Tab-separated table of C-alpha atoms in Angstrom:
chain	number	residue	atom	x	y	z
A	102	MET	CA	7.832	-33.691	-4.121
A	103	VAL	CA	4.946	-31.567	-4.215
A	104	GLU	CA	7.430	-28.383	-4.852
A	105	ARG	CA	9.213	-30.108	-7.790
A	106	LEU	CA	5.956	-31.128	-9.636
A	107	VAL	CA	4.869	-27.731	-9.354
A	108	ARG	CA	8.000	-26.002	-10.102
A	109	VAL	CA	8.002	-28.175	-13.452
A	110	ALA	CA	4.644	-27.322	-14.344
A	111	LEU	CA	5.102	-23.749	-14.077
A	112	VAL	CA	8.253	-24.262	-16.288
A	113	VAL	CA	6.270	-26.027	-18.727
A	114	ILE	CA	3.349	-23.407	-18.851
A	115	GLY	CA	5.783	-20.742	-18.842
A	116	VAL	CA	7.919	-22.145	-21.792
A	117	GLY	CA	4.482	-22.977	-23.341
A	118	ALA	CA	3.448	-19.243	-22.996
A	119	VAL	CA	6.799	-18.134	-24.245
A	120	ALA	CA	6.409	-20.081	-27.537
A	121	TYR	CA	2.916	-19.101	-28.016
A	122	GLY	CA	4.001	-15.613	-27.767
A	123	VAL	CA	6.693	-16.049	-30.371
A	124	SER	CA	4.708	-17.706	-32.719
A	125	LEU	CA	2.510	-14.941	-32.814
A	126	MET	CA	5.341	-12.793	-33.414
A	127	TRP	CA	5.998	-14.516	-37.272
A	128	GLY	CA	3.100	-12.848	-38.593
A	129	PHE	CA	4.567	-9.333	-37.405
A	130	SER	CA	6.327	-7.148	-39.991
A	131	THR	CA	10.474	-7.242	-39.456
A	132	ALA	CA	10.241	-3.426	-38.462
A	133	ASP	CA	7.535	-4.441	-35.530
A	134	GLN	CA	9.541	-7.388	-34.629
A	135	ILE	CA	12.788	-5.556	-34.144
A	136	SER	CA	10.661	-3.014	-32.308
A	137	ILE	CA	9.153	-5.551	-29.889
A	138	VAL	CA	13.085	-6.862	-29.165
A	139	ILE	CA	14.012	-3.612	-28.631
A	140	TRP	CA	11.105	-2.790	-26.207
A	141	LEU	CA	11.925	-6.185	-24.465
A	142	ALA	CA	15.899	-5.333	-23.917
A	143	VAL	CA	15.200	-1.777	-22.912
A	144	GLY	CA	12.637	-3.038	-20.094
A	145	LEU	CA	15.042	-5.792	-19.097
A	146	PHE	CA	17.950	-3.380	-18.780
A	147	LEU	CA	15.878	-0.366	-17.069
A	148	HIS	CA	14.778	-3.007	-14.195
A	149	ASP	CA	18.019	-4.246	-13.862
A	150	ALA	CA	19.648	-1.019	-13.966
A	151	VAL	CA	17.311	1.282	-12.079
A	152	LEU	CA	14.144	-0.214	-10.747
A	153	ALA	CA	15.864	-3.219	-8.501
A	154	PRO	CA	18.652	-1.250	-7.134
A	155	VAL	CA	16.331	1.596	-6.226
A	156	ALA	CA	13.746	-1.135	-5.040
A	157	LEU	CA	16.207	-2.622	-2.664
A	158	ALA	CA	17.433	0.710	-1.110
A	159	VAL	CA	14.010	1.745	-0.376
A	160	SER	CA	13.352	-1.436	1.318
A	161	TRP	CA	16.600	-1.581	3.187
A	162	VAL	CA	15.505	2.136	4.465
A	163	LEU	CA	12.226	1.107	5.134
A	164	ARG	CA	12.908	-1.769	7.097
A	165	ARG	CA	15.351	-0.028	9.304
A	166	TRP	CA	12.958	2.966	9.744
A	167	LEU	CA	9.797	1.235	10.161
A	168	PRO	CA	8.635	-1.235	12.952
A	169	PRO	CA	8.575	-4.719	11.376
A	170	TRP	CA	4.617	-5.081	11.281
A	171	TRP	CA	4.536	-1.857	9.359
A	172	SER	CA	7.518	-2.350	7.061
A	173	ARG	CA	6.131	-5.570	5.370
A	174	SER	CA	2.715	-4.137	4.385
A	175	VAL	CA	4.557	-0.782	3.233
A	176	LEU	CA	7.020	-2.626	1.201
A	177	ILE	CA	4.112	-4.962	-0.267
A	178	ALA	CA	1.677	-1.901	-1.232
A	179	LEU	CA	5.195	-0.095	-2.991
A	180	ALA	CA	5.388	-3.230	-4.586
A	181	LEU	CA	1.759	-3.346	-6.133
A	182	THR	CA	2.135	0.556	-6.460
A	183	ASN	CA	5.206	0.279	-9.033
A	184	VAL	CA	3.468	-2.564	-10.967
A	185	VAL	CA	0.388	-1.031	-11.063
A	186	VAL	CA	2.035	2.565	-12.452
A	187	LEU	CA	4.471	0.486	-14.799
A	188	LEU	CA	0.904	-1.278	-16.272
A	189	ALA	CA	-0.604	2.267	-16.560
A	190	LEU	CA	2.546	3.860	-18.185
A	191	PRO	CA	1.375	3.659	-22.089
A	192	VAL	CA	-2.244	5.180	-21.616
A	193	ILE	CA	-1.434	7.824	-18.949
A	194	LEU	CA	1.761	9.144	-20.936
A	195	PRO	CA	1.320	11.304	-23.498
A	196	ARG	CA	1.158	10.134	-26.842
A	197	PRO	CA	2.584	11.909	-29.721
A	198	ALA	CA	-0.389	13.098	-32.664
A	199	ASP	CA	-1.358	10.408	-34.531
A	200	ASP	CA	-1.505	11.006	-38.240
A	201	GLY	CA	-5.140	11.119	-38.113
A	202	ALA	CA	-5.460	7.450	-36.881
A	203	ALA	CA	-6.690	7.357	-33.586
A	204	ASN	CA	-5.611	4.106	-31.316
A	205	SER	CA	-8.846	2.335	-30.732
A	206	SER	CA	-7.130	0.033	-27.975
A	207	VAL	CA	-7.106	3.274	-25.558
A	208	LEU	CA	-10.506	4.192	-24.565
A	209	ASP	CA	-12.010	7.649	-24.130
A	210	ARG	CA	-11.787	7.977	-20.091
A	211	ASP	CA	-9.930	9.234	-17.271
A	212	TYR	CA	-6.720	6.976	-16.818
A	213	TRP	CA	-5.055	9.289	-13.955
A	214	LEU	CA	-8.337	9.031	-11.914
A	215	GLY	CA	-8.701	5.170	-12.392
A	216	LEU	CA	-4.785	4.826	-11.371
A	217	THR	CA	-5.302	7.079	-8.420
A	218	ILE	CA	-8.305	4.829	-7.113
A	219	VAL	CA	-6.252	1.520	-7.554
A	220	ILE	CA	-3.365	3.224	-5.659
A	221	VAL	CA	-5.342	4.612	-2.717
A	222	VAL	CA	-7.364	0.828	-2.578
A	223	ILE	CA	-3.749	-0.547	-2.564
A	224	TRP	CA	-2.834	1.632	0.225
A	225	ALA	CA	-5.680	1.286	2.128
A	226	ILE	CA	-5.877	-2.601	2.217
A	227	ALA	CA	-2.185	-2.893	3.203
A	228	LEU	CA	-2.508	-0.310	5.816
A	229	GLY	CA	-6.031	-1.385	7.048
A	230	ALA	CA	-4.884	-5.038	7.167
A	231	THR	CA	-1.905	-4.500	9.280
A	232	ILE	CA	-3.941	-2.333	11.641
A	233	LEU	CA	-6.666	-5.449	11.891
A	234	LEU	CA	-3.913	-7.940	12.513
A	235	ARG	CA	-2.147	-5.844	15.046
A	236	ARG	CA	-5.446	-5.673	16.695
A	237	LEU	CA	-6.142	-9.663	16.273
A	238	ASN	CA	-2.535	-10.646	17.662
A	239	PRO	CA	-1.566	-7.820	20.065
A	240	SER	CA	1.006	-9.852	21.710
A	241	ALA	CA	3.080	-9.858	18.502
A	242	PRO	CA	6.537	-9.407	19.242
A	243	THR	CA	7.651	-5.857	18.903
A	244	PRO	CA	11.392	-4.613	18.264
A	245	PRO	CA	13.256	-3.243	20.533
A	246	PRO	CA	13.119	0.785	21.154
A	247	ARG	CA	15.884	2.524	18.814
């Protein structure tokens, strides 16, 4: 019963967010609207045709190569790293020279350094948590030798 309520609430929130986003797009020029639709379509295609298969292949290999207590942490850290890098792409990729009008939404700072620090923190937490959990529960089942 609670699961159903949560699902309904999430659907209502999601539909509301999409409706709000679409309502904001009505004020954009037609060229901007087309650009947004193309960007979303290309992103969906790249996710389904490239990122998802690569993620499945990597996770399949890692789950067979690493012990279970390590593979979970590594896969979580990889997924988080993937999300962070994708979110950082707009500010870390080289941009074409503007015609004199700078993008005021991009701050003047070292985004590569920030991205590197975030990735190091993700991996440190994932690996540190794995080590801590193994020390707290040393009797956890271990996989058979290969």
